[in-house]
Amino acid sequence: MRSKKSDNSYEWIWNFLPFKLFLIAIYLGLNISLNMLNKWTLSMYGFRFPIFMSLAHMAFTFVALAPLMATTSYRELHVTTIRKQWIGLIGIGTFFAVNVGFNNVSLLAISLSLNQVIRASIPVVTAVGSIFIEGKNPSRREFASLLVLVFGVCIAVYEGSGTHASLNGIVLCLLGTVSNGLMMSSIGRLMSEKLDVLRLAFYTAPITCIVLIPFYWKMEADQFVGYQTHHGAEYAGLLLIGCVNALAYNIVHSLVIKITSSVTTTVLGEMKIVLILVLSAMMLGEARIWTLKMLIGCTTAILGFCMYSHCRLAAGAQPWQPVIKGVPELAPSLSDSARSSLLAPKASRS
């Protein structure tokens, strides 16, 4: 009874427009800053260890959320949830490890702009996965918008694949995008219990780390030891900022889910793409890659992404909310059943 009264007493805050606008601004800022900080750290600063950086983000998230998850309201749910959901949690953690690992590695070779345009094609993978996993076919309008999206991405990718290094980066980014899309398509099947974003991040972070550790050991461990010998721990502060940024994004994102409608999240997803492209050109020096073909490809891809988002919205489907933030997403759409498996509040005690 007390918790219900407390929730009601704070209800006005969630409906207070200036608070909503403030929270949305923080949400956009953290999303964009995490994308740009990851790219700047890996490429311009010279800390070329994307898998280690991904491990640090996930480990920090787990440790930082542990005190919250140790409180009574959460603690009593852990055993039951893990016992029922362990297969789904392992599946999501593995998908996310592939997603975040390949995505961050790709930032070594391609621009953030191209990375974001490729990742805007996540709805295509999700739609294909939904056909085979959920048996749901896209409508004619959705299919047309996906064709526009694919056409734009293909133009941008073709124009951006001028070197062997960038071609490798494109392939890795595509693999990460496919993993993310498959996770979204199958999450409704994998998860039978409704979890909030923070609990899902807490449960899957250790699994993601376990999957990534062998790749770090094989691909980065020796070079990382050499880097630390020559540079010391001067990178630690920058890495910590990224970890705090990722955690703060998770927390703010969980609040934004509570206060925004499907229309708002759709518009936010579209705003993030445009803002990241503009800011990466201005602040990361990526304006030089913006050839006419690249501009046409990016504009076409964004148009297709917006068309698909609004088609899903008009059909009554809720846009997808990102799961865990080591890699901020662009809010591609997903079916209601998959979204509802993540967005319900944690179970209350009887």
Short mmCIF file of C-alpha atoms in Angstrom, two decimals:
data_model
loop_
_atom_site.label_atom_id
_atom_site.label_comp_id
_atom_site.label_asym_id
_atom_site.label_seq_id
_atom_site.Cartn_x
_atom_site.Cartn_y
_atom_site.Cartn_z
CA MET A 1 0.00 0.00 0.00
CA ARG A 2 2.76 2.40 0.89
CA SER A 3 4.60 1.85 -2.38
CA LYS A 4 1.43 2.52 -4.38
CA LYS A 5 0.79 5.77 -2.53
CA SER A 6 4.39 6.79 -3.04
CA ASP A 7 4.14 6.07 -6.77
CA ASN A 8 0.97 8.14 -7.00
CA SER A 9 2.52 11.05 -5.14
CA TYR A 10 5.27 11.26 -7.74
CA GLU A 11 2.96 10.77 -10.71
CA TRP A 12 2.81 14.50 -11.40
CA ILE A 13 6.58 14.59 -12.03
CA TRP A 14 6.32 12.12 -14.92
CA ASN A 15 3.55 14.21 -16.50
CA PHE A 16 5.32 17.55 -15.97
CA LEU A 17 6.22 18.76 -19.49
CA PRO A 18 9.48 20.60 -18.61
CA PHE A 19 10.70 17.47 -16.82
CA LYS A 20 9.86 15.32 -19.85
CA LEU A 21 11.70 17.69 -22.18
CA PHE A 22 14.71 17.77 -19.86
CA LEU A 23 14.83 13.98 -19.66
CA ILE A 24 14.52 13.61 -23.43
CA ALA A 25 17.34 16.14 -23.94
CA ILE A 26 19.56 14.18 -21.54
CA TYR A 27 18.60 10.95 -23.32
CA LEU A 28 19.60 12.34 -26.73
CA GLY A 29 22.77 13.89 -25.33
CA LEU A 30 23.94 10.67 -23.67
CA ASN A 31 23.14 8.61 -26.76
CA ILE A 32 25.01 10.91 -29.12
CA SER A 33 27.94 11.49 -26.75
CA LEU A 34 28.44 7.74 -26.25
CA ASN A 35 28.56 7.15 -30.00
CA MET A 36 30.99 10.00 -30.58
CA LEU A 37 33.14 9.21 -27.54
CA ASN A 38 33.54 5.59 -28.65
CA LYS A 39 34.64 6.70 -32.11
CA TRP A 40 36.97 9.41 -30.79
CA THR A 41 38.58 7.05 -28.26
CA LEU A 42 39.20 4.27 -30.77
CA SER A 43 40.31 6.35 -33.75
CA MET A 44 41.51 9.81 -32.77
CA TYR A 45 42.84 9.17 -29.26
CA GLY A 46 44.49 5.96 -30.39
CA PHE A 47 43.11 3.49 -27.85
CA ARG A 48 42.60 0.80 -30.47
CA PHE A 49 41.14 -1.92 -28.24
CA PRO A 50 37.42 -2.02 -28.98
CA ILE A 51 36.77 -5.41 -27.37
CA PHE A 52 38.48 -4.36 -24.14
CA MET A 53 36.42 -1.16 -24.18
CA SER A 54 33.22 -3.20 -24.63
CA LEU A 55 34.24 -5.46 -21.73
CA ALA A 56 34.89 -2.43 -19.53
CA HIS A 57 31.47 -0.93 -20.29
CA MET A 58 29.62 -4.14 -19.49
CA ALA A 59 31.63 -4.94 -16.35
CA PHE A 60 31.13 -1.41 -15.04
CA THR A 61 27.38 -1.63 -15.71
CA PHE A 62 27.13 -4.88 -13.75
CA VAL A 63 29.14 -3.60 -10.78
CA ALA A 64 27.34 -0.24 -10.67
CA LEU A 65 23.88 -1.82 -10.84
CA ALA A 66 24.70 -4.44 -8.20
CA PRO A 67 23.74 -2.25 -5.18
CA LEU A 68 20.36 -1.46 -6.75
CA MET A 69 19.78 -5.11 -7.62
CA ALA A 70 20.66 -6.08 -4.03
CA THR A 71 17.70 -4.12 -2.64
CA THR A 72 14.75 -6.14 -1.37
CA SER A 73 12.39 -5.24 -4.21
CA TYR A 74 14.83 -6.66 -6.78
CA ARG A 75 16.66 -9.32 -4.77
CA GLU A 76 13.64 -11.55 -4.28
CA LEU A 77 13.10 -11.75 -8.06
CA HIS A 78 16.56 -12.94 -9.12
CA VAL A 79 16.38 -16.68 -8.45
CA THR A 80 12.96 -17.13 -10.06
CA THR A 81 13.85 -15.00 -13.08
CA ILE A 82 17.18 -16.70 -13.77
CA ARG A 83 15.69 -20.16 -13.28
CA LYS A 84 12.92 -19.46 -15.81
CA GLN A 85 14.83 -17.24 -18.22
CA TRP A 86 18.37 -18.57 -18.33
CA ILE A 87 18.15 -19.75 -21.94
CA GLY A 88 16.75 -16.41 -23.09
CA LEU A 89 19.31 -14.44 -21.09
CA ILE A 90 22.17 -16.45 -22.57
CA GLY A 91 20.77 -15.92 -26.06
CA ILE A 92 20.34 -12.17 -25.63
CA GLY A 93 23.76 -11.79 -23.97
CA THR A 94 25.41 -13.67 -26.85
CA PHE A 95 23.61 -11.67 -29.53
CA PHE A 96 24.56 -8.46 -27.78
CA ALA A 97 28.21 -9.50 -27.44
CA VAL A 98 28.40 -10.05 -31.21
CA ASN A 99 26.56 -6.78 -31.81
CA VAL A 100 28.65 -4.56 -29.56
CA GLY A 101 31.93 -6.32 -30.34
CA PHE A 102 31.67 -6.13 -34.14
CA ASN A 103 30.23 -2.61 -34.01
CA ASN A 104 33.07 -1.21 -31.91
CA VAL A 105 35.71 -3.03 -33.96
CA SER A 106 34.19 -1.56 -37.14
CA LEU A 107 34.76 1.96 -35.77
CA LEU A 108 38.50 1.38 -36.20
CA ALA A 109 38.05 1.24 -39.97
CA ILE A 110 34.97 3.26 -40.95
CA SER A 111 33.54 6.63 -40.07
CA LEU A 112 30.84 7.05 -37.43
CA SER A 113 28.59 8.48 -40.14
CA LEU A 114 28.81 5.35 -42.28
CA ASN A 115 28.48 3.17 -39.18
CA GLN A 116 25.21 4.84 -38.23
CA VAL A 117 23.79 4.65 -41.75
CA ILE A 118 24.52 0.90 -41.87
CA ARG A 119 22.95 0.40 -38.44
CA ALA A 120 19.86 2.24 -39.62
CA SER A 121 19.17 -0.92 -41.66
CA ILE A 122 18.38 -2.89 -38.49
CA PRO A 123 14.63 -2.80 -39.34
CA VAL A 124 15.40 -4.77 -42.51
CA VAL A 125 17.01 -7.60 -40.52
CA THR A 126 14.23 -7.43 -37.95
CA ALA A 127 11.55 -7.65 -40.66
CA VAL A 128 13.24 -10.65 -42.31
CA GLY A 129 13.67 -12.32 -38.93
CA SER A 130 10.02 -11.70 -38.09
CA ILE A 131 8.96 -13.50 -41.28
CA PHE A 132 10.82 -16.69 -40.35
CA ILE A 133 10.65 -16.52 -36.53
CA GLU A 134 7.26 -14.97 -35.87
CA GLY A 135 5.56 -15.71 -39.20
CA LYS A 136 4.70 -12.01 -39.70
CA ASN A 137 5.01 -10.52 -43.18
CA PRO A 138 5.54 -6.77 -43.72
CA SER A 139 2.76 -4.79 -45.37
CA ARG A 140 3.22 -3.35 -48.86
CA ARG A 141 4.07 0.08 -47.46
CA GLU A 142 6.55 -1.41 -45.01
CA PHE A 143 8.13 -3.46 -47.79
CA ALA A 144 8.42 -0.36 -50.00
CA SER A 145 10.02 1.66 -47.20
CA LEU A 146 12.49 -1.17 -46.50
CA LEU A 147 13.47 -1.17 -50.19
CA VAL A 148 14.15 2.58 -50.00
CA LEU A 149 16.20 2.02 -46.84
CA VAL A 150 18.25 -0.80 -48.40
CA PHE A 151 18.82 1.21 -51.58
CA GLY A 152 20.16 4.18 -49.60
CA VAL A 153 22.42 2.01 -47.43
CA CYS A 154 23.79 0.26 -50.53
CA ILE A 155 24.70 3.59 -52.14
CA ALA A 156 26.40 4.82 -48.95
CA VAL A 157 28.25 1.53 -48.43
CA TYR A 158 29.43 1.38 -52.04
CA GLU A 159 30.72 4.93 -51.88
CA GLY A 160 32.38 4.34 -48.49
CA SER A 161 34.11 1.07 -49.38
CA GLY A 162 37.01 2.61 -51.27
CA THR A 163 39.76 0.94 -49.24
CA HIS A 164 40.39 -2.59 -47.99
CA ALA A 165 40.29 -1.37 -44.39
CA SER A 166 36.94 0.33 -44.77
CA LEU A 167 35.53 -2.75 -46.54
CA ASN A 168 36.48 -4.87 -43.52
CA GLY A 169 34.85 -2.32 -41.24
CA ILE A 170 31.66 -2.37 -43.32
CA VAL A 171 31.47 -6.17 -43.14
CA LEU A 172 31.96 -6.14 -39.36
CA CYS A 173 29.34 -3.43 -38.93
CA LEU A 174 26.90 -5.40 -41.07
CA LEU A 175 27.51 -8.54 -38.99
CA GLY A 176 26.86 -6.58 -35.80
CA THR A 177 23.70 -5.14 -37.33
CA VAL A 178 22.46 -8.59 -38.33
CA SER A 179 23.10 -9.87 -34.79
CA ASN A 180 21.15 -6.95 -33.35
CA GLY A 181 18.25 -7.47 -35.75
CA LEU A 182 18.10 -11.21 -35.02
CA MET A 183 18.09 -10.46 -31.29
CA MET A 184 15.12 -8.14 -31.76
CA SER A 185 13.26 -10.68 -33.89
CA SER A 186 13.77 -13.55 -31.47
CA ILE A 187 13.55 -11.76 -28.13
CA GLY A 188 9.80 -12.34 -27.87
CA ARG A 189 10.44 -16.09 -28.18
CA LEU A 190 13.49 -16.13 -25.93
CA MET A 191 11.95 -14.18 -23.06
CA SER A 192 8.80 -15.49 -21.37
CA GLU A 193 8.86 -13.09 -18.39
CA LYS A 194 8.54 -9.31 -18.54
CA LEU A 195 11.77 -7.55 -17.51
CA ASP A 196 12.65 -3.90 -17.21
CA VAL A 197 15.71 -2.54 -19.01
CA LEU A 198 17.95 -2.32 -15.92
CA ARG A 199 17.33 -5.90 -14.83
CA LEU A 200 17.97 -7.14 -18.34
CA ALA A 201 21.24 -5.17 -18.48
CA PHE A 202 22.31 -6.56 -15.10
CA TYR A 203 21.58 -10.18 -16.04
CA THR A 204 23.12 -10.13 -19.51
CA ALA A 205 26.26 -8.06 -18.77
CA PRO A 206 28.22 -11.03 -17.29
CA ILE A 207 27.16 -13.25 -20.21
CA THR A 208 28.32 -10.64 -22.70
CA CYS A 209 31.68 -10.40 -20.90
CA ILE A 210 32.11 -14.18 -20.91
CA VAL A 211 31.51 -14.29 -24.67
CA LEU A 212 33.90 -11.40 -25.37
CA ILE A 213 36.81 -12.45 -23.13
CA PRO A 214 38.17 -15.19 -25.47
CA PHE A 215 38.16 -12.73 -28.39
CA TYR A 216 39.97 -10.14 -26.30
CA TRP A 217 42.54 -12.72 -25.23
CA LYS A 218 43.15 -13.82 -28.82
CA MET A 219 43.00 -10.46 -30.61
CA GLU A 220 44.00 -7.71 -28.18
CA ALA A 221 45.67 -8.99 -25.00
CA ASP A 222 49.31 -8.88 -26.16
CA GLN A 223 48.95 -5.52 -27.88
CA PHE A 224 47.15 -4.11 -24.86
CA VAL A 225 50.02 -5.08 -22.56
CA GLY A 226 52.44 -3.31 -24.89
CA TYR A 227 50.21 -0.23 -25.06
CA GLN A 228 49.98 -0.06 -21.28
CA THR A 229 53.75 -0.39 -20.97
CA HIS A 230 54.35 2.65 -23.19
CA HIS A 231 51.37 4.81 -22.19
CA GLY A 232 50.67 3.77 -18.62
CA ALA A 233 47.12 4.13 -17.35
CA GLU A 234 46.44 7.53 -18.92
CA TYR A 235 43.57 6.00 -20.88
CA ALA A 236 41.75 4.97 -17.68
CA GLY A 237 40.05 8.32 -17.15
CA LEU A 238 38.69 8.39 -20.70
CA LEU A 239 37.51 4.80 -20.40
CA LEU A 240 35.80 5.59 -17.09
CA ILE A 241 33.93 8.51 -18.71
CA GLY A 242 32.68 6.13 -21.38
CA CYS A 243 31.57 3.60 -18.76
CA VAL A 244 29.70 6.25 -16.76
CA ASN A 245 28.14 7.55 -19.98
CA ALA A 246 26.90 4.07 -20.92
CA LEU A 247 25.49 3.45 -17.43
CA ALA A 248 23.81 6.87 -17.29
CA TYR A 249 22.26 6.18 -20.68
CA ASN A 250 20.81 2.90 -19.39
CA ILE A 251 19.24 4.63 -16.40
CA VAL A 252 17.87 7.62 -18.32
CA HIS A 253 16.62 5.33 -21.07
CA SER A 254 14.63 3.31 -18.53
CA LEU A 255 12.98 6.55 -17.38
CA VAL A 256 12.29 7.77 -20.93
CA ILE A 257 10.44 4.52 -21.64
CA LYS A 258 8.04 5.37 -18.80
CA ILE A 259 7.21 8.90 -19.93
CA THR A 260 7.18 8.79 -23.75
CA SER A 261 4.66 7.55 -26.27
CA SER A 262 5.37 5.49 -29.38
CA VAL A 263 5.20 8.69 -31.47
CA THR A 264 7.88 10.34 -29.33
CA THR A 265 10.26 7.39 -29.48
CA THR A 266 9.87 7.18 -33.25
CA VAL A 267 10.74 10.86 -33.67
CA LEU A 268 13.66 10.54 -31.24
CA GLY A 269 15.06 7.67 -33.28
CA GLU A 270 14.98 9.80 -36.40
CA MET A 271 16.46 12.82 -34.64
CA LYS A 272 19.40 10.77 -33.34
CA ILE A 273 20.44 9.72 -36.83
CA VAL A 274 20.46 13.25 -38.18
CA LEU A 275 22.19 14.75 -35.13
CA ILE A 276 24.93 12.12 -35.11
CA LEU A 277 25.61 12.58 -38.82
CA VAL A 278 25.80 16.38 -38.47
CA LEU A 279 27.90 16.39 -35.28
CA SER A 280 30.33 13.73 -36.56
CA ALA A 281 30.93 15.88 -39.64
CA MET A 282 31.51 18.99 -37.50
CA MET A 283 33.43 17.57 -34.53
CA LEU A 284 35.13 14.41 -35.82
CA GLY A 285 36.26 15.83 -39.15
CA GLU A 286 34.11 13.44 -41.19
CA ALA A 287 32.86 16.16 -43.54
CA ARG A 288 35.60 15.19 -46.00
CA ILE A 289 33.94 11.82 -46.71
CA TRP A 290 30.66 13.46 -47.68
CA THR A 291 30.73 13.05 -51.44
CA LEU A 292 27.57 13.65 -53.45
CA LYS A 293 26.89 9.90 -53.68
CA MET A 294 27.42 9.48 -49.93
CA LEU A 295 25.00 12.34 -49.25
CA ILE A 296 22.38 10.85 -51.58
CA GLY A 297 22.79 7.41 -50.01
CA CYS A 298 22.54 8.69 -46.43
CA THR A 299 19.54 10.89 -47.22
CA THR A 300 17.76 8.00 -48.96
CA ALA A 301 18.51 5.63 -46.08
CA ILE A 302 17.21 8.10 -43.49
CA LEU A 303 14.09 8.63 -45.61
CA GLY A 304 13.49 4.87 -45.75
CA PHE A 305 14.07 4.55 -41.99
CA CYS A 306 11.54 7.33 -41.29
CA MET A 307 9.01 5.83 -43.71
CA TYR A 308 9.28 2.41 -42.10
CA SER A 309 9.06 3.80 -38.55
CA HIS A 310 5.89 5.70 -39.38
CA CYS A 311 4.38 2.74 -41.23
CA ARG A 312 4.86 0.61 -38.13
CA LEU A 313 3.48 3.39 -36.00
CA ALA A 314 0.39 3.75 -38.20
CA ALA A 315 -0.12 -0.02 -38.04
CA GLY A 316 -0.28 0.19 -34.25
CA ALA A 317 3.08 -1.45 -33.54
CA GLN A 318 5.32 0.05 -30.90
CA PRO A 319 8.82 1.13 -31.88
CA TRP A 320 11.62 -0.91 -30.41
CA GLN A 321 13.38 0.32 -27.33
CA PRO A 322 17.10 -0.38 -27.05
CA VAL A 323 17.99 -3.17 -24.65
CA ILE A 324 21.45 -2.53 -23.24
CA LYS A 325 23.65 0.39 -24.03
CA GLY A 326 27.17 -0.35 -25.06
CA VAL A 327 26.05 0.63 -28.53
CA PRO A 328 23.21 3.12 -28.70
CA GLU A 329 20.52 2.14 -31.16
CA LEU A 330 18.41 4.16 -33.54
CA ALA A 331 15.00 2.91 -32.32
CA PRO A 332 13.95 0.60 -35.17
CA SER A 333 10.46 -0.85 -34.87
CA LEU A 334 9.47 -4.22 -33.50
CA SER A 335 6.31 -6.13 -32.82
CA ASP A 336 4.19 -5.39 -29.76
CA SER A 337 4.84 -8.81 -28.27
CA ALA A 338 8.61 -8.33 -28.29
CA ARG A 339 8.44 -4.81 -26.90
CA SER A 340 6.06 -5.80 -24.11
CA SER A 341 8.45 -8.49 -22.94
CA LEU A 342 10.94 -5.78 -22.03
CA LEU A 343 9.06 -2.69 -21.06
CA ALA A 344 6.88 -3.82 -18.19
CA PRO A 345 7.87 -2.59 -14.73
CA LYS A 346 9.43 -5.03 -12.32
CA ALA A 347 6.99 -7.23 -10.47
CA SER A 348 5.75 -5.83 -7.21
CA ARG A 349 5.53 -7.79 -4.02
CA SER A 350 2.16 -9.05 -2.96
#
